[in-house]
Coordinates of C-alpha atoms and ligand atoms in Angstrom, one line a residue:
M11 CA 6.4 -12.3 14.1
T12 CA 7.9 -9.0 14.9
T13 CA 11.5 -7.2 15.2
N14 CA 9.9 -4.6 17.4
K15 CA 12.6 -4.3 20.3
K16 CA 10.1 -3.2 23.2
L17 CA 8.1 -6.0 22.1
L18 CA 10.4 -8.2 22.6
A19 CA 11.9 -7.1 25.7
W20 CA 8.9 -6.7 27.4
V21 CA 7.5 -10.5 26.4
Q22 CA 10.4 -11.7 27.3
S23 CA 10.7 -10.2 30.6
L24 CA 7.2 -11.4 31.1
A25 CA 7.9 -14.9 30.7
Q26 CA 10.8 -14.6 33.3
L27 CA 8.6 -13.6 35.5
C28 CA 5.4 -15.9 35.0
Q29 CA 7.4 -18.6 34.0
P30 CA 4.9 -20.4 32.0
D31 CA 5.8 -23.7 30.5
K32 CA 5.4 -22.1 26.5
V33 CA 5.2 -18.8 25.2
Y34 CA 3.2 -19.0 21.8
W35 CA 2.4 -15.6 20.0
C36 CA -1.1 -15.9 18.3
D37 CA -1.4 -15.1 14.4
G38 CA -5.3 -14.2 14.4
S39 CA -5.8 -17.0 12.2
D40 CA -9.4 -19.3 11.4
E41 CA -7.1 -22.3 12.1
E42 CA -5.5 -20.7 15.5
Y43 CA -8.4 -20.4 16.2
R44 CA -10.2 -23.5 15.8
H45 CA -7.4 -25.4 16.8
L46 CA -7.8 -23.7 20.5
L47 CA -11.2 -24.8 20.8
N48 CA -10.4 -28.0 20.1
E49 CA -7.6 -28.1 22.8
M50 CA -10.4 -26.9 24.9
V51 CA -13.3 -29.3 24.4
A52 CA -10.2 -32.4 24.6
S53 CA -9.4 -31.3 27.9
G54 CA -13.3 -30.1 29.3
A55 CA -12.8 -26.5 29.2
A56 CA -15.3 -26.0 27.0
I57 CA -18.1 -28.1 24.8
K58 CA -18.5 -27.8 21.2
L59 CA -22.3 -27.3 20.4
N60 CA -24.5 -29.5 18.2
E61 CA -23.4 -28.5 15.0
E62 CA -26.5 -28.8 13.6
K63 CA -28.5 -25.9 15.8
Q64 CA -25.3 -23.9 16.6
P65 CA -22.5 -24.7 14.1
G66 CA -19.1 -23.3 15.0
S67 CA -19.9 -22.2 18.3
Y68 CA -19.0 -23.5 21.6
Y69 CA -19.8 -23.9 25.3
F70 CA -18.1 -22.6 28.9
Q71 CA -19.0 -22.5 32.3
S72 CA -17.0 -20.6 34.6
D73 CA -16.1 -20.9 37.9
P74 CA -19.1 -19.9 40.4
S75 CA -16.9 -17.2 41.9
D76 CA -15.5 -15.3 38.6
V77 CA -19.2 -14.6 36.7
A78 CA -19.1 -10.5 35.9
R79 CA -16.3 -7.7 36.6
V80 CA -15.2 -7.0 39.8
E81 CA -15.5 -3.5 40.8
N82 CA -14.2 -3.6 44.1
R83 CA -11.0 -5.4 42.7
T84 CA -10.5 -2.9 40.3
F85 CA -7.6 0.1 40.9
I86 CA -6.4 2.7 39.5
C87 CA -3.1 3.2 39.5
T88 CA -2.5 7.1 39.8
N89 CA 0.4 9.4 41.7
T90 CA -1.9 10.4 43.6
K91 CA -5.4 9.1 45.4
E92 CA -7.0 13.0 43.8
E93 CA -6.4 12.2 40.7
A94 CA -8.1 8.8 40.6
G95 CA -11.3 10.1 42.7
F96 CA -13.8 8.7 45.1
S97 CA -15.3 6.4 42.9
N98 CA -12.4 4.6 42.0
N99 CA -10.2 2.6 44.0
W100 CA -6.9 3.7 44.6
M101 CA -3.6 2.3 44.9
D102 CA 0.1 3.9 44.9
P103 CA 1.5 2.5 41.4
S104 CA 4.6 1.8 43.2
E105 CA 2.6 0.1 45.8
M106 CA 0.6 -2.1 43.4
K107 CA 3.6 -2.9 41.2
E108 CA 5.3 -4.8 44.0
I109 CA 2.0 -6.5 44.6
L110 CA 1.5 -7.4 40.8
R111 CA 5.2 -8.3 40.7
A112 CA 4.6 -11.1 44.0
K113 CA 1.7 -12.4 42.3
F114 CA 2.5 -12.8 38.6
K115 CA 5.7 -14.9 40.2
G116 CA 6.0 -18.4 38.6
C117 CA 1.9 -17.8 38.4
M118 CA 2.1 -19.4 34.7
K119 CA 3.6 -22.4 35.9
G120 CA 1.8 -25.2 33.7
R121 CA 0.4 -22.9 31.5
T122 CA 0.9 -21.6 27.9
M123 CA 1.7 -17.9 27.8
Y124 CA -0.3 -16.3 24.9
I125 CA 0.4 -13.4 23.1
V126 CA -2.1 -11.3 21.8
P127 CA -1.6 -8.5 19.3
F128 CA -5.0 -6.6 19.0
S129 CA -6.1 -3.3 17.6
M130 CA -9.2 -1.3 19.2
G131 CA -10.3 0.1 16.0
P132 CA -9.6 -0.6 12.2
L133 CA -6.7 -2.1 12.0
G134 CA -4.3 1.3 10.7
S135 CA -7.0 4.1 11.2
N136 CA -5.3 6.9 12.5
I137 CA -8.2 6.7 15.8
A138 CA -7.3 3.2 16.7
K139 CA -4.8 1.9 19.0
I140 CA -2.7 -0.8 19.5
G141 CA -2.3 -3.4 22.7
V142 CA -1.1 -6.8 23.0
E143 CA -2.2 -8.7 25.7
I144 CA -0.3 -11.5 27.3
T145 CA -2.5 -13.9 29.0
D146 CA -2.5 -17.9 30.2
S147 CA -6.1 -18.4 29.0
A148 CA -6.5 -19.7 25.9
Y149 CA -10.7 -18.6 26.6
V150 CA -9.2 -15.4 26.4
V151 CA -7.4 -15.9 22.9
V152 CA -10.4 -16.9 21.3
N153 CA -12.8 -13.9 23.0
M154 CA -9.9 -11.8 21.8
K155 CA -10.3 -13.1 18.5
I156 CA -13.7 -12.6 17.9
M157 CA -13.8 -9.0 20.1
T158 CA -10.6 -7.6 18.5
R159 CA -8.6 -7.0 15.3
M160 CA -5.7 -9.4 16.7
G161 CA -2.8 -11.5 14.9
Q162 CA -0.1 -11.1 13.2
P163 CA -2.1 -8.2 11.0
V164 CA -1.6 -5.9 14.2
L165 CA 1.9 -6.8 14.5
D166 CA 2.9 -5.8 10.8
V167 CA 1.0 -2.0 11.1
L168 CA 2.4 -1.8 14.3
G169 CA 6.1 -2.2 13.4
N170 CA 8.7 -0.6 15.5
S171 CA 5.8 1.9 17.1
N172 CA 5.0 1.7 20.6
F173 CA 2.1 -0.4 21.9
I174 CA -0.1 -0.4 25.4
P175 CA 0.9 -3.6 27.2
C176 CA -1.9 -5.5 29.2
V177 CA -0.8 -8.4 31.4
H178 CA -3.6 -11.3 32.3
S179 CA -3.5 -14.0 34.6
V180 CA -5.9 -16.6 35.7
G181 CA -3.7 -16.5 38.5
S182 CA -3.9 -20.3 39.4
P183 CA -0.3 -22.2 38.6
L184 CA -0.5 -25.6 38.2
A185 CA 2.5 -27.9 40.3
E186 CA 3.8 -30.7 38.7
G187 CA 1.5 -33.0 37.2
Q188 CA -1.6 -31.4 38.7
K189 CA -4.8 -31.4 36.7
D190 CA -6.3 -28.4 35.7
V191 CA -10.1 -27.6 36.3
A192 CA -12.3 -26.7 33.6
W193 CA -12.4 -22.6 34.6
P194 CA -9.2 -21.9 36.6
C195 CA -9.1 -18.6 38.5
A196 CA -8.2 -16.9 41.8
P197 CA -10.0 -16.3 44.9
I198 CA -12.2 -13.1 44.7
D199 CA -10.0 -11.3 47.8
D200 CA -6.9 -12.2 45.6
K201 CA -8.0 -10.5 42.0
Y202 CA -6.4 -7.5 40.8
I203 CA -7.6 -5.8 37.6
S204 CA -4.9 -3.0 37.8
H205 CA -4.5 0.5 35.6
F206 CA -1.5 2.8 35.5
P207 CA -3.3 5.5 33.3
E208 CA 0.0 7.7 33.9
T209 CA 2.4 5.3 32.3
Q210 CA -0.5 3.1 30.2
E211 CA 0.0 0.0 32.1
I212 CA -3.0 -2.8 32.3
W213 CA -2.3 -5.6 34.9
S214 CA -5.0 -8.2 35.8
F215 CA -4.7 -11.0 37.9
G216 CA -7.2 -14.0 39.4
S217 CA -9.7 -14.3 36.9
G218 CA -11.1 -15.5 33.2
Y219 CA -14.3 -13.9 33.1
G220 CA -15.4 -10.9 30.5
G221 CA -14.1 -7.0 31.2
N222 CA -12.0 -8.7 34.3
A223 CA -9.6 -10.7 31.3
L224 CA -10.6 -9.0 27.6
L225 CA -8.4 -6.7 28.1
G226 CA -9.0 -4.5 25.2
K227 CA -12.8 -3.5 26.2
K228 CA -13.2 -2.0 29.8
C229 CA -9.7 -1.9 30.7
L230 CA -8.2 -0.4 27.4
A231 CA -10.9 1.0 25.6
L232 CA -12.5 2.8 28.4
R233 CA -10.0 3.6 31.7
I234 CA -7.1 3.8 29.7
A235 CA -8.6 5.7 27.1
S236 CA -10.6 7.8 28.6
Y237 CA -7.7 8.9 30.3
I238 CA -5.5 9.6 27.0
A239 CA -9.0 11.0 25.6
K240 CA -8.7 13.9 28.5
Q241 CA -5.6 14.6 27.2
E242 CA -5.9 14.8 23.7
G243 CA -9.2 16.4 23.7
W244 CA -12.1 13.3 22.3
L245 CA -14.1 10.9 23.9
A246 CA -13.8 7.4 24.8
E247 CA -17.6 6.8 26.2
H248 CA -19.5 3.8 27.0
M249 CA -22.1 4.3 24.1
L250 CA -23.4 2.2 21.8
I251 CA -23.8 3.7 18.2
M252 CA -26.5 3.3 16.1
G253 CA -27.7 4.8 12.6
I254 CA -31.4 5.5 12.4
T255 CA -33.5 6.2 9.0
N256 CA -36.7 8.0 9.1
P257 CA -39.1 6.6 6.1
E258 CA -38.3 9.5 3.8
G259 CA -34.8 7.4 4.0
E260 CA -32.8 10.5 5.8
K261 CA -30.2 9.1 8.2
K262 CA -29.3 10.4 11.3
Y263 CA -26.5 8.6 13.9
F264 CA -27.0 8.0 17.7
A265 CA -25.0 7.2 20.8
A266 CA -26.4 5.8 24.1
A267 CA -24.8 5.7 27.2
F268 CA -26.6 3.4 29.7
P269 CA -24.7 1.4 32.8
S270 CA -24.1 -2.1 32.5
A271 CA -27.2 -4.5 31.6
C272 CA -29.4 -1.5 30.5
G273 CA -30.1 -2.3 26.9
K274 CA -27.6 -0.5 24.9
T275 CA -27.2 -3.9 22.9
N276 CA -30.9 -4.6 22.6
L277 CA -31.2 -0.5 21.5
A278 CA -28.0 -1.1 19.3
M279 CA -30.2 -3.6 16.9
L280 CA -33.6 -2.6 17.6
I281 CA -36.1 -4.0 15.8
P282 CA -38.7 -1.2 14.7
T283 CA -42.5 -1.9 15.3
I284 CA -43.7 1.3 13.3
P285 CA -43.3 1.1 9.4
G286 CA -40.4 2.9 7.3
W287 CA -38.0 3.3 10.0
K288 CA -34.7 1.0 9.6
V289 CA -32.4 0.7 12.7
E290 CA -28.6 -0.4 11.9
T291 CA -25.8 -1.0 14.5
V292 CA -21.7 0.5 14.5
G293 CA -21.4 -0.7 17.9
D294 CA -23.1 -1.8 21.2
D295 CA -20.6 -0.5 24.0
I296 CA -17.8 1.8 23.7
A297 CA -17.6 4.8 21.6
W298 CA -14.4 6.8 20.7
M299 CA -15.1 9.9 19.2
K300 CA -13.5 12.8 17.7
F301 CA -14.4 16.1 15.7
G302 CA -13.9 15.9 12.3
A303 CA -13.1 18.7 9.8
D304 CA -16.4 19.6 9.1
G305 CA -17.2 20.3 13.4
R306 CA -19.3 17.4 14.1
L307 CA -18.4 14.9 16.2
Y308 CA -17.7 11.6 14.7
A309 CA -17.8 8.2 16.7
I310 CA -15.8 4.8 15.7
N311 CA -16.7 1.7 17.7
P312 CA -13.3 0.3 18.5
E313 CA -14.5 -3.7 18.8
A314 CA -14.8 -6.2 16.3
G315 CA -17.6 -8.7 18.3
F316 CA -20.6 -8.0 20.8
F317 CA -19.9 -9.4 24.0
G318 CA -23.7 -9.1 25.3
V319 CA -25.8 -10.2 28.0
V320 CA -27.7 -13.9 26.6
P321 CA -31.0 -13.6 29.5
M322 CA -34.3 -12.4 28.1
T323 CA -33.0 -12.3 23.8
S324 CA -35.0 -14.1 22.4
M325 CA -36.7 -14.1 18.7
K326 CA -39.7 -11.8 20.2
T327 CA -37.6 -9.4 22.0
N328 CA -34.6 -9.2 19.9
S329 CA -34.3 -11.2 16.7
N330 CA -31.3 -9.6 15.6
A331 CA -29.5 -10.5 18.8
M332 CA -30.6 -14.4 17.6
L333 CA -29.7 -14.3 14.2
L334 CA -26.2 -12.9 15.0
V335 CA -25.4 -15.9 17.5
K336 CA -27.1 -18.5 15.1
A337 CA -23.3 -19.4 14.6
N338 CA -19.9 -19.0 15.3
T339 CA -20.3 -18.2 18.9
I340 CA -19.3 -18.7 22.2
F341 CA -21.4 -18.9 25.3
T342 CA -20.5 -18.3 28.8
N343 CA -23.0 -19.4 31.7
V344 CA -26.3 -20.3 29.5
G345 CA -27.8 -23.5 30.1
L346 CA -26.6 -26.6 27.6
T347 CA -29.2 -29.0 26.7
P348 CA -29.6 -32.7 26.5
D349 CA -28.6 -32.3 22.2
R350 CA -26.0 -29.9 23.0
D351 CA -27.9 -26.9 22.4
I352 CA -28.3 -23.8 24.4
W353 CA -31.5 -22.6 27.0
W354 CA -32.2 -19.5 28.8
E355 CA -34.5 -17.6 30.9
G356 CA -37.0 -16.0 28.5
I357 CA -35.5 -17.6 25.2
G358 CA -39.2 -18.0 24.2
T359 CA -39.0 -22.0 24.6
E360 CA -40.1 -24.3 27.0
C361 CA -36.9 -26.0 29.1
P362 CA -35.8 -29.1 27.8
A363 CA -36.1 -31.5 30.5
G364 CA -32.4 -32.3 31.7
T365 CA -31.3 -29.5 30.9
V366 CA -27.6 -28.7 32.5
N367 CA -27.7 -25.1 34.5
W368 CA -24.8 -22.8 34.4
K369 CA -23.3 -24.5 37.7
N370 CA -23.4 -28.0 36.0
K371 CA -26.3 -29.4 37.3
V372 CA -29.7 -30.5 36.2
H373 CA -31.7 -28.2 36.2
D374 CA -34.4 -28.2 38.7
P375 CA -37.7 -26.3 37.8
A376 CA -39.2 -26.8 41.9
S377 CA -35.4 -25.4 42.9
G378 CA -36.5 -21.9 41.8
E379 CA -32.3 -21.3 40.8
P380 CA -32.2 -20.3 37.2
V381 CA -30.6 -21.9 34.4
A382 CA -28.4 -19.1 32.9
H383 CA -26.4 -17.2 35.3
P384 CA -28.5 -13.2 34.9
N385 CA -25.0 -12.4 33.5
A386 CA -24.4 -15.2 31.3
R387 CA -22.7 -13.4 28.0
F388 CA -22.2 -14.4 24.1
T389 CA -19.3 -13.9 22.5
A390 CA -19.8 -12.9 18.7
P391 CA -18.6 -11.5 15.7
A392 CA -20.1 -8.2 14.7
N393 CA -19.8 -8.6 10.9
Q394 CA -22.5 -11.5 11.8
C395 CA -25.4 -8.8 13.2
P396 CA -28.0 -8.8 10.2
V397 CA -28.6 -5.3 10.9
I398 CA -25.1 -4.4 11.0
D399 CA -23.9 -0.1 9.4
K400 CA -22.2 -0.1 6.1
D401 CA -20.0 2.3 7.6
W402 CA -19.2 0.3 11.1
E403 CA -15.4 -0.2 9.8
N404 CA -15.0 3.5 8.5
P405 CA -11.8 4.5 10.2
A406 CA -13.6 8.1 9.7
G407 CA -16.5 7.7 11.7
V408 CA -20.1 8.1 11.8
P409 CA -21.3 12.0 12.5
I410 CA -23.5 11.9 16.0
S411 CA -26.7 14.1 16.0
A412 CA -28.0 13.0 19.3
F413 CA -26.3 11.8 22.5
L414 CA -28.5 9.7 24.8
F415 CA -28.5 8.9 28.4
G416 CA -30.5 6.5 30.5
G417 CA -30.7 3.8 33.7
R418 CA -33.3 1.7 34.8
R419 CA -35.4 4.0 36.7
P420 CA -38.7 2.2 37.8
S421 CA -40.4 5.9 39.0
T422 CA -39.6 9.7 38.9
V423 CA -38.0 9.7 35.5
P424 CA -40.0 10.4 32.6
F425 CA -39.6 7.8 29.5
V426 CA -37.9 10.8 27.3
Y427 CA -36.6 14.6 27.8
Q428 CA -34.3 16.6 26.0
A429 CA -31.7 18.6 27.7
R430 CA -31.8 22.8 27.5
N431 CA -28.3 23.2 26.2
W432 CA -25.0 21.8 25.8
N433 CA -24.4 22.6 30.1
H434 CA -28.1 21.4 31.0
G435 CA -27.3 17.8 29.0
V436 CA -23.4 16.8 30.8
F437 CA -25.6 17.7 34.1
M438 CA -28.3 15.2 32.7
G439 CA -25.3 12.8 32.3
S440 CA -23.9 13.7 35.6
V441 CA -26.3 12.1 37.3
V442 CA -27.3 9.0 36.0
G443 CA -28.8 6.6 38.1
S444 CA -29.8 3.0 37.9
E445 CA -31.1 0.3 39.7
V446 CA -28.9 -2.5 40.3
T447 CA -28.0 -5.5 38.0
A448 CA -26.1 -8.9 37.6
A449 CA -23.5 -7.2 35.6
T450 CA -20.8 -6.4 38.5
L451 CA -20.3 -8.5 41.5
G452 CA -20.4 -7.1 45.0
V453 CA -22.2 -4.0 44.5
N454 CA -25.4 -3.3 47.2
D455 CA -29.2 -2.8 45.8
G456 CA -30.8 0.0 45.1
V457 CA -30.6 2.9 42.9
R458 CA -26.8 3.8 42.4
R459 CA -25.9 6.8 40.6
D460 CA -23.7 5.6 37.6
P461 CA -22.6 9.1 35.5
F462 CA -22.2 8.8 31.9
A463 CA -22.1 5.0 32.5
M464 CA -18.7 5.4 33.1
L465 CA -18.7 5.0 36.8
P466 CA -16.7 1.7 36.7
F467 CA -14.8 2.6 33.6
C468 CA -13.7 6.4 34.3
G469 CA -9.5 6.1 34.6
Y470 CA -9.4 8.9 36.3
N471 CA -11.2 11.5 38.7
M472 CA -14.5 11.8 37.3
G473 CA -15.2 15.6 38.7
D474 CA -12.6 16.4 35.7
Y475 CA -14.0 14.1 33.4
F476 CA -17.5 16.0 34.2
A477 CA -15.3 19.4 33.5
H478 CA -14.0 18.0 30.7
W479 CA -17.6 17.3 28.5
V480 CA -18.0 20.9 29.9
N481 CA -15.1 22.3 28.1
L482 CA -16.1 20.0 24.9
G483 CA -19.0 22.2 24.4
K484 CA -16.8 25.3 25.0
N485 CA -14.2 24.5 22.7
A486 CA -16.8 22.6 20.4
P487 CA -15.5 24.2 16.4
Y488 CA -19.2 24.9 15.9
K489 CA -21.7 24.6 19.0
T490 CA -24.6 24.5 16.6
K491 CA -23.1 21.5 15.2
L492 CA -22.6 19.9 18.5
P493 CA -24.8 16.6 19.5
K494 CA -28.0 17.3 21.0
I495 CA -28.7 15.7 24.6
F496 CA -31.6 13.6 25.9
N497 CA -32.4 11.0 28.2
V498 CA -34.8 7.8 28.0
N499 CA -35.9 5.8 30.6
W500 CA -37.5 2.0 29.5
F501 CA -38.2 0.9 32.9
R502 CA -41.2 2.7 34.0
K503 CA -43.0 0.7 36.4
D504 CA -47.1 1.0 38.4
E505 CA -47.4 0.3 42.2
K506 CA -47.7 -3.5 40.9
G507 CA -44.7 -3.7 39.9
K508 CA -45.8 -4.1 36.4
W509 CA -43.8 -2.1 32.7
L510 CA -45.5 0.6 32.0
W511 CA -43.8 0.9 28.7
P512 CA -43.4 -2.4 26.6
G513 CA -39.1 -1.7 25.1
Y514 CA -37.5 -3.4 22.7
G515 CA -39.0 -2.9 19.1
D516 CA -41.2 -0.2 20.7
N517 CA -38.7 2.4 21.6
I518 CA -38.2 3.5 18.0
R519 CA -41.9 5.4 19.1
V520 CA -39.3 7.6 21.2
L521 CA -36.4 7.3 18.8
E522 CA -38.4 9.1 16.1
W523 CA -39.7 12.3 18.4
I524 CA -35.7 12.3 19.1
F525 CA -35.1 12.1 15.2
N526 CA -37.9 15.3 14.8
A527 CA -36.3 16.8 17.8
C528 CA -32.9 16.8 15.9
D529 CA -34.3 19.0 12.9
N530 CA -36.7 21.3 15.0
T531 CA -39.6 19.6 13.3
V532 CA -41.6 18.4 16.4
E533 CA -42.7 21.2 19.0
T534 CA -41.6 20.7 22.6
I535 CA -43.1 21.6 26.2
N536 CA -40.7 23.2 28.1
T537 CA -41.3 21.5 31.6
P538 CA -38.7 22.4 34.9
I539 CA -36.4 19.4 34.0
G540 CA -36.1 19.8 30.5
F541 CA -37.9 19.8 27.0
M542 CA -40.5 17.0 26.8
P543 CA -43.1 15.8 23.7
N544 CA -46.3 16.5 23.7
K545 CA -48.8 13.7 24.1
K546 CA -49.9 13.4 20.5
D547 CA -46.3 13.1 19.0
I548 CA -45.5 9.6 20.3
N549 CA -46.8 6.9 18.1
L550 CA -48.7 4.9 19.1
K551 CA -50.1 3.3 16.3
G552 CA -50.7 -0.9 16.9
I553 CA -50.4 -0.5 20.8
E554 CA -52.4 1.9 21.6
S555 CA -53.5 0.0 25.2
V556 CA -50.2 1.9 26.3
A557 CA -51.7 5.2 25.9
A558 CA -53.6 4.8 29.7
N559 CA -49.8 4.9 30.8
L560 CA -48.3 7.6 28.6
D561 CA -49.3 10.6 30.7
E562 CA -47.8 8.3 33.9
L563 CA -44.4 8.1 31.4
L564 CA -44.4 12.1 30.4
S565 CA -45.2 12.8 34.2
V566 CA -42.7 15.2 36.3
N567 CA -43.7 15.1 39.7
T568 CA -42.4 18.1 41.4
E569 CA -42.4 16.1 45.1
K570 CA -40.6 13.2 43.5
W571 CA -38.4 15.6 41.8
L572 CA -37.2 17.2 44.9
E573 CA -36.7 14.3 46.5
E574 CA -34.4 13.4 43.3
C575 CA -32.6 16.1 43.8
E576 CA -31.4 15.2 47.8
L577 CA -29.7 12.4 46.2
I578 CA -28.2 14.5 43.4
E579 CA -27.2 17.0 46.4
E580 CA -25.7 13.8 48.1
H581 CA -23.8 12.3 45.1
Y582 CA -22.2 15.7 44.2
A583 CA -21.2 16.1 47.6
N584 CA -18.8 13.4 46.6
F585 CA -16.9 15.1 43.9
G586 CA -15.4 18.2 46.1
I587 CA -13.9 20.8 44.3
H588 CA -13.9 18.7 41.2
L589 CA -17.2 19.8 40.7
P590 CA -17.4 22.1 37.5
N591 CA -19.0 25.0 38.3
E592 CA -21.4 25.3 35.3
L593 CA -23.1 21.9 37.2
A594 CA -23.5 23.5 40.4
E595 CA -25.0 25.8 38.5
E596 CA -27.0 23.6 36.7
F597 CA -28.1 22.0 39.4
V598 CA -29.2 25.0 41.4
A599 CA -31.2 26.2 37.8
L600 CA -32.9 23.1 38.2
K601 CA -34.1 23.4 41.9
N602 CA -35.1 27.2 41.1
R603 CA -37.4 25.8 38.3
L604 CA -38.9 23.0 40.6
K605 CA -40.0 25.5 43.1
Ligands
LIG17 P1 -23.8 -4.3 29.1 O1 -23.5 -5.6 28.1 O2 -23.7 -5.1 30.4 O3 -23.4 -3.2 28.3 O4 -25.7 -4.2 28.9 P2 -26.3 -3.5 28.0 O5 -26.4 -2.1 28.5 O6 -25.8 -3.6 26.6 O7 -27.7 -3.9 28.0 P3 -28.7 -5.0 27.5 O8 -29.0 -4.5 25.8 O9 -28.0 -6.6 27.3 O10 -29.6 -5.6 28.1 C1 -29.6 -6.1 29.4 C2 -31.1 -6.7 30.0 O11 -32.2 -5.9 29.9 C3 -31.4 -7.7 29.1 O12 -32.1 -8.3 29.7 C4 -32.7 -7.3 28.2 O13 -33.5 -7.9 27.6 C5 -33.2 -6.0 28.8 N1 -33.8 -5.1 28.0 C6 -33.1 -4.6 27.0 N2 -34.1 -3.6 26.7 C7 -35.5 -3.1 26.9 C8 -36.0 -2.4 27.3 O14 -36.3 -1.6 26.5 N3 -37.2 -2.9 28.3 C9 -37.1 -3.7 29.4 N4 -38.2 -3.9 30.0 N5 -35.5 -4.5 29.1 C10 -35.0 -4.3 28.4
LIG18 C1 -20.2 -4.2 31.2 O1 -20.3 -4.4 32.4 O2 -20.9 -3.2 31.0 C2 -19.9 -5.5 30.0 C3 -19.6 -6.5 30.3 O3 -20.1 -5.0 28.9 S1 -18.1 -6.8 30.3 O4 -17.4 -6.6 29.4 O5 -18.0 -7.3 31.2 O6 -17.5 -5.2 31.3
LIG19 MN1 -21.3 -2.6 28.6

């Protein structure tokens, strides 16, 4: 319960607007969680998985049209289009409010309105932010229970203070006596994932999936938070946070920005294939960072759970993720076996006959259709991760030694290189590109630029965001304590399309080099694109056959890089006067070094 007047008045006005049958305040208890899931099992929206194989776990299939974030239906509503920048869909705030008022009017008829108070970041931490999500989806409530700190304890901490209002509806009201479907949602053109950075509000209509609906994640912790962070001088980034300990017992923390479905969760939980090294997980998707009193940059994971890509996860590629999801996990859009267990492509076992695919049809191997949707996800509590870092909930955060940028680049980009200095590192982040993945709908194939992996998540003009990064370096209390910046690429392929690098646990071999480069204990080669390793310093013990690929993995092909520069030119042209001079200068310097 709460006596927060603003909150009470807001809930009342939304109940009037949305006209739900019931209003329910979530307390965040385990009983409530079970109860909601039992209700969804009873209604046919969920299936309880085999208790022996997947204790406490549930299975959902989404509507086939509602399987990922929808970038063309995601809006940043700033006062001017210029403030949103070329990379965001812009709409005038009052125009959008008018559309939303019409959409939300009566949109919860026949449904329950759930009030979900949540904290991004440890409860009561001064870095944390409190939001309240209003939703008509019980699926969203149980996911928010895993992904955030949620319920009455949040209201207790909130007291009479301000919160970030987040309104969500699946956009599918029920007429009198109308039977619900398993996954209600609105048609694609009727979805509105809208953000009002200046007034710090989120309104999401028509989707029940992932970042469209779990509003603490991409909407609050990235789009709204990036806007706040710019004003207040900190960073809200699409980055994993990992602890890495060398055989001598020295520990560092790295934060890495890769676009969606490019390996953050896997890197955060990596199982080293070389002896003596240890990796521990702080977060797998989002990092909020501020300078500490000692001048170092400290990061917290604002989330409390992992919403991870399922396909290709196996005991071989990532046993930590497999152990993480062994119990108390929600699976969305994977396959369901006849004995109510789960199955997906790359799980490492044969698909049992009679397995039902994510579209609820018995799988026909001859059809060529996948069993799991490529963006099928698990939702699992972070504290179930076998390698969760002891400081993952430390409100002060963990000190970051290195930033890693990367994406899926089959050619051109070597598998590791280091920035020459801070601004060069910001330049590297600003030109990150990747092959398009299944994490988003409606984007054409090919390499797309996804600066800092933030293209779909920056709540304001991306050129100003680059300037914020440049300024952060300029104004850092101690320049020498800034994280070093690297670019990595696990996704190089040969002409036949085969991976040149084994990836996953073997990525520790690259992290080892980065760890040593942070301490300047390894010699580097000065190349036109940045500092690179000597071949001998990449530890290939146990994977000697890869040695033949190392030249290719570490090659800087001038011709290809000049082509890359043409693409960067096109990319940079989008920013107009918002492109910081420092980055334009870095680009000129790169071209000169390549000549
Ligand atoms: P989001 O949750 O969408 O932000 O994705 P993510 O960046 O956390 O990516 P994730 O770790 O879930 O990996 C996405 C896909 O890439 C999965 O199918 C992984 O199996 C695959 N993948 C991850 N790491 C590697 C790697 O080192 N090499 C190769 N070849 N594939 C990888
Ligand atoms: C991503 O796409 O980067 C995700 C999944 O982490 S979602 O929460 O749907 O945005
Ligand atoms: Mn992500």
